[in-house]
Short mmCIF file of C-alpha atoms in Angstrom, two decimals:
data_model
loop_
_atom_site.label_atom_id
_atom_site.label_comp_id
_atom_site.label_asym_id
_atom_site.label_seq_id
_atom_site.Cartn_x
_atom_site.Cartn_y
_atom_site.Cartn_z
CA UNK A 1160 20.08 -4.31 0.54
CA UNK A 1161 18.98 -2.24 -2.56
CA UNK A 1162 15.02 -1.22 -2.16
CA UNK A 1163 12.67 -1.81 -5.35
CA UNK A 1164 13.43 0.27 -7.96
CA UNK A 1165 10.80 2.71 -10.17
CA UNK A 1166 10.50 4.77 -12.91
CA UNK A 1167 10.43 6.91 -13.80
CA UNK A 1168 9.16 9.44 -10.76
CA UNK A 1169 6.73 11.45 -12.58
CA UNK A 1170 4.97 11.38 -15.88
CA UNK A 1171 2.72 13.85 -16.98
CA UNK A 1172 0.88 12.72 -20.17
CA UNK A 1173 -2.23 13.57 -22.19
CA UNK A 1174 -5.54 11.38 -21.97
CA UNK A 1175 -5.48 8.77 -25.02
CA UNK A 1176 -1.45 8.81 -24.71
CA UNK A 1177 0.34 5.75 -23.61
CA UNK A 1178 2.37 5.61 -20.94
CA UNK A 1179 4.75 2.60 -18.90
CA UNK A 1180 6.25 2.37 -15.49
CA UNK A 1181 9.21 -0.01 -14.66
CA UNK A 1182 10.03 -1.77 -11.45
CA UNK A 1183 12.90 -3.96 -10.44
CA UNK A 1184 12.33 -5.50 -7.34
CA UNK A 1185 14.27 -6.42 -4.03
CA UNK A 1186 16.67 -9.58 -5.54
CA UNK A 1187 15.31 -13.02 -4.32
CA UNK A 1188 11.64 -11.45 -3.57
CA UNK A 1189 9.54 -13.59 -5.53
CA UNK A 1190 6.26 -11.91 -5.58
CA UNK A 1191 6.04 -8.81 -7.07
CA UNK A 1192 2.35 -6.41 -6.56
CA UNK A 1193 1.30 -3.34 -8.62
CA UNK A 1194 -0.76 -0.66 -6.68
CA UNK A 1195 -2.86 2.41 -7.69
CA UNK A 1196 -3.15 4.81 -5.04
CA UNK A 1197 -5.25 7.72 -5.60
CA UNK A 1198 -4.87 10.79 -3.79
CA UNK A 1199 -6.46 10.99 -0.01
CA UNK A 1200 -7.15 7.14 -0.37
CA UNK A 1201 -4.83 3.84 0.47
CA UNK A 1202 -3.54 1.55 -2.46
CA UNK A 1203 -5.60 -0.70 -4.64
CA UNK A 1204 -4.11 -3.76 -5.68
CA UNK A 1205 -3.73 -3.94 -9.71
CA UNK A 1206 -2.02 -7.19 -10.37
CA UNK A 1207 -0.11 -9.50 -8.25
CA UNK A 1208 3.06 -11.62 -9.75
CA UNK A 1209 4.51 -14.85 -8.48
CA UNK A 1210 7.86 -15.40 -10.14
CA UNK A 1211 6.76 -14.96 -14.11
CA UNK A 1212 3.39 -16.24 -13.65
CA UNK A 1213 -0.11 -14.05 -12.52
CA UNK A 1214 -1.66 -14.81 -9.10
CA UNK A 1215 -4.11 -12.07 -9.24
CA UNK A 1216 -5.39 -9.48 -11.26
CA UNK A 1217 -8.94 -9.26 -10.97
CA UNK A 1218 -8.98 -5.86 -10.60
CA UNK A 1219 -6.60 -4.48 -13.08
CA UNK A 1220 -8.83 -2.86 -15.97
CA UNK A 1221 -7.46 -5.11 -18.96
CA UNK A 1222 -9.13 -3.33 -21.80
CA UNK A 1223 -6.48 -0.40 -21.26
CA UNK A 1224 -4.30 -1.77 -18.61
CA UNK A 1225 -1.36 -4.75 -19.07
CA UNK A 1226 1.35 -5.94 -17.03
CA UNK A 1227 4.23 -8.72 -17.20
CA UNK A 1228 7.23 -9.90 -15.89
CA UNK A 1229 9.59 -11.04 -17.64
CA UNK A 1230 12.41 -13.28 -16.15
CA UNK A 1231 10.08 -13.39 -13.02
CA UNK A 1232 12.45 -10.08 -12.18
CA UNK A 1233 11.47 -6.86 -13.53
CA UNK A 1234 8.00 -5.72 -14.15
CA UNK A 1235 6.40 -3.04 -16.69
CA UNK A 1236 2.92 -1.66 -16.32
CA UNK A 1237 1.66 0.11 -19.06
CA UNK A 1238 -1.68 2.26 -19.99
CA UNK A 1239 -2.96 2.39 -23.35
CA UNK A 1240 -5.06 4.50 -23.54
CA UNK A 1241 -4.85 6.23 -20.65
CA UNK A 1242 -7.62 8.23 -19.15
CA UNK A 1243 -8.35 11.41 -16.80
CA UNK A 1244 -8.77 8.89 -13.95
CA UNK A 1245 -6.02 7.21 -14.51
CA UNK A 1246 -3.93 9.89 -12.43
CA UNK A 1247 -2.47 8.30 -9.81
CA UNK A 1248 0.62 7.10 -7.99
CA UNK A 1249 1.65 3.43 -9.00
CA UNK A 1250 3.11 1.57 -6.42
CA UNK A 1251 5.56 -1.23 -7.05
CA UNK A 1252 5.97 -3.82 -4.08
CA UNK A 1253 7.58 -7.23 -3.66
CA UNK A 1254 8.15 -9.84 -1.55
CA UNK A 1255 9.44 -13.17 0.23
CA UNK A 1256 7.69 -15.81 -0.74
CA UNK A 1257 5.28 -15.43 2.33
CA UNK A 1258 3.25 -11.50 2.65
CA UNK A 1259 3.98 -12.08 6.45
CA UNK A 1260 7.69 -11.67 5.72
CA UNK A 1261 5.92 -7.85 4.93
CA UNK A 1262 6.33 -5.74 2.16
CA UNK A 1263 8.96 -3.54 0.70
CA UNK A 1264 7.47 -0.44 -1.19
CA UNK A 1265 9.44 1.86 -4.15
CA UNK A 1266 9.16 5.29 -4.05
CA UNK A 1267 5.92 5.15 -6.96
CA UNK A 1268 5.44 6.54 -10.43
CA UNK A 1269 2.98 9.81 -10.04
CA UNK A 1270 1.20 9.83 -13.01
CA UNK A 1271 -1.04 12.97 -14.23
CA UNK A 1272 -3.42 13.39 -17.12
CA UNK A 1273 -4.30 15.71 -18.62
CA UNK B 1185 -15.98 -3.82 -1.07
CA UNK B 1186 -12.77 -5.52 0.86
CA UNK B 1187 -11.32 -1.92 1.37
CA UNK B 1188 -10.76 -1.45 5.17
CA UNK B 1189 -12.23 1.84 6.78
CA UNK B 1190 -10.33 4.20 8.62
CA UNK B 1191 -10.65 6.40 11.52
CA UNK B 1192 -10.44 9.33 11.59
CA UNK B 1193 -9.86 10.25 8.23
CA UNK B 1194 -7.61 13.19 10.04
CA UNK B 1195 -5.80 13.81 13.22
CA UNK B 1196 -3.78 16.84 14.68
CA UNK B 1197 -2.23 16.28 17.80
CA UNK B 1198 0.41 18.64 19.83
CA UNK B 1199 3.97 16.96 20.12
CA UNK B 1200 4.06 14.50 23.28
CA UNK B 1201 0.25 13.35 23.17
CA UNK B 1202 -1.18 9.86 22.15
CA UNK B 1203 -2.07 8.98 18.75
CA UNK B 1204 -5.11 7.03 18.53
CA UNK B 1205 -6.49 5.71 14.77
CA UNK B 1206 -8.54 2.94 14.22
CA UNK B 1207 -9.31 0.57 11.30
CA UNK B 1208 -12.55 -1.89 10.44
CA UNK B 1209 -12.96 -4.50 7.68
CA UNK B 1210 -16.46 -5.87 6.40
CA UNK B 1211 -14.51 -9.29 5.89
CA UNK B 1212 -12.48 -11.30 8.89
CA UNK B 1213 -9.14 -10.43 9.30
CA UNK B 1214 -6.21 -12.31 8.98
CA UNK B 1215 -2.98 -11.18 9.46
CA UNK B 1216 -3.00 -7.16 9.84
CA UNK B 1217 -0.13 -5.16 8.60
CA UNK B 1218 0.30 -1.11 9.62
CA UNK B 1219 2.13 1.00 6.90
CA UNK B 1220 3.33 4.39 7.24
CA UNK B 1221 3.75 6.79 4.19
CA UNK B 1222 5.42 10.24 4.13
CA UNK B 1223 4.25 12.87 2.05
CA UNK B 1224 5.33 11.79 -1.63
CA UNK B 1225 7.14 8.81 -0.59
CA UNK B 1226 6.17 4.90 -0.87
CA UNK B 1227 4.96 3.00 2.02
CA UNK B 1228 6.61 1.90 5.07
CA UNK B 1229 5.97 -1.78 6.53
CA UNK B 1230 5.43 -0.74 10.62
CA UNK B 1231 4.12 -3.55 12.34
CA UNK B 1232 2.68 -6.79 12.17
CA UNK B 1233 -0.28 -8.30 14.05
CA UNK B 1234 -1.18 -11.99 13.52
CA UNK B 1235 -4.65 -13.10 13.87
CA UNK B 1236 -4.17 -15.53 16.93
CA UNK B 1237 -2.56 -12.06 18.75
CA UNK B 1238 -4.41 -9.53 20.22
CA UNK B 1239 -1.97 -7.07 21.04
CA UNK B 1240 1.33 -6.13 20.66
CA UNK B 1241 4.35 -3.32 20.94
CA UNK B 1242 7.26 -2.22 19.33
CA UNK B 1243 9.13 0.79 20.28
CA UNK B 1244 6.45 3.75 20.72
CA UNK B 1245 3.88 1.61 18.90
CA UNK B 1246 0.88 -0.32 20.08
CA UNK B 1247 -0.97 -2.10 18.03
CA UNK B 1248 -4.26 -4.22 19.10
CA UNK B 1249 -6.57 -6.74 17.41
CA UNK B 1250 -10.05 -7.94 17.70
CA UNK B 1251 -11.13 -10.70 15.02
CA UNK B 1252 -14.62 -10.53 16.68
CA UNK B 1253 -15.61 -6.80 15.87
CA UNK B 1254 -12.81 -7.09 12.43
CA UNK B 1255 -10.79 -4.44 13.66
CA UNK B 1256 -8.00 -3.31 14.82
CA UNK B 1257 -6.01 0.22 16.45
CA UNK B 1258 -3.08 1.65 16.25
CA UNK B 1259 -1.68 3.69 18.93
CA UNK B 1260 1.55 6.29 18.69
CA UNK B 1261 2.80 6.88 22.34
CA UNK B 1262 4.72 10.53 22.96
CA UNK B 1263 4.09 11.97 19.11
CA UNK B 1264 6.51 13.67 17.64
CA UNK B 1265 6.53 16.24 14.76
CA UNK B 1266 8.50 13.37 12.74
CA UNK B 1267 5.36 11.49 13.04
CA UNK B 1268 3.60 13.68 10.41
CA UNK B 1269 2.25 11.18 7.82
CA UNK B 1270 -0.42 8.89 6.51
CA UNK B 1271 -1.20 5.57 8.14
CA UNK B 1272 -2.72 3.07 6.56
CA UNK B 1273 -3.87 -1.16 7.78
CA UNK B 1274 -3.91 -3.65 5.71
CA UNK B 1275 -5.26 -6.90 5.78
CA UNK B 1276 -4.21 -10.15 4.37
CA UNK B 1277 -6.47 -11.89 1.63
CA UNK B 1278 -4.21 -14.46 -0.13
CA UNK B 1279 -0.86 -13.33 -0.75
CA UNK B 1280 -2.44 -9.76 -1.18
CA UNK B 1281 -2.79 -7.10 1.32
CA UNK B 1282 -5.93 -4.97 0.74
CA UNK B 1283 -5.14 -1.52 2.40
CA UNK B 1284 -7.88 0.97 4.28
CA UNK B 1285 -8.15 4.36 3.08
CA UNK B 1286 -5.66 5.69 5.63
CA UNK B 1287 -5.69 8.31 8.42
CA UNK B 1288 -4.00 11.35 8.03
CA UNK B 1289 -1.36 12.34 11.30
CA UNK B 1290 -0.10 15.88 11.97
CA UNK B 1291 1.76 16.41 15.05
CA UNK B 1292 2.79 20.01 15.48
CA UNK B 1293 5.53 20.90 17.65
#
């Protein structure tokens, strides 16, 4: 079974500049998370996805940051404009349609700004 | 804040000794997930407690749960220096997990 899927690995941008990460998840998994993980601390949920539609995203900073899904498959986040702070890994996750069925992680997008 | 509070924040241990790290939420816990994560790497699913269990094993892992005092432990039998990583709960709110701010393992050899 193919893991979820991001990209790319590393961006290194400058602060105002606009950047996008991509994530295909595990086939069949129909809810799909975005994380920010900042270094030395654990993930922070940005936006949760079930199928095409938003369960959650209380805590995703909309006046900069967006997300969709298109298809209910793949996923783009993208930061516009982004901001010293926003440096980061961004975690893609998906999964079954229960969270008990657990998680599958990608690898992350590590974002600096500069 | 929902973010779950680990501890210690750091832990070096020599190869064949217990691993002991503990985690706390301010809200109740539901279902508790463990995650591993390598240096660099995404996060590893390692273990699953359910809120009606109160303890439970797999392989050199044993994981225990207290609803009561909102935590929970996490304990790595016979470290080894493959062990080296970040470990991080995370508790169930929704469909969500919200994740603690991890403890960091280095087991020397």
């Amino acid at each position: 079974e193919a893991g979820v899927a991001q990209s790319p690995r590393y961006k290194i941008i400058e602060k105002r500049q606009s950047v996008a990460f991509w994530c295909n998840p595990i086939s069949g998994h129909a809810t799909l998370y975005w994380y920010q993980q900042i270094l030395g601390q654990g993930p922070k949920l940005l936006i949760q996805f079930q199928n095409n539609g938003v369960v959650d995203d209380s805590q995703l900073p909309k006046d900069r940051f967006s997300a969709e899904r298109l298809k209910g498959v793949d996923s783009t986040l993208k930061i516009q404009p982004a901001k010293l702070e926003d440096s980061a890994v961004y975690l893609c996750a998906s999964s079954p349609q229960h969270p008990l069925d657990g998680y599958t992680f990608g690898s992350g997008t590590r974002l600096t700004v500069v | 804040s929902q973010q779950g509070e680990e501890d210690p924040q750091a832990l070096s241990i020599q190869e064949g000794e217990n691993a002991t790290m503990n985690c706390s939420y301010k809200t109740s816990i539901n279902n508790l997930q463990w995650y591993r994560q390598n240096s660099g790497r995404g996060l590893v699913h390692l273990i699953l407690i359910r809120s009606n269990e109160r303890e439970k094993h797999s392989g050199r892992l044993r994981v225990t749960l207290d609803t009561s005092k909102k935590s929970s432990s996490l304990l790595i039998t016979a470290s080894r220096a493959a062990d080296t990583a970040s470990y991080f709960c995370a508790n169930q709110a929704g469909t969500a997990l919200i994740f603690g701010k991890g403890t960091t393992l280095s087991v020397s050899s």
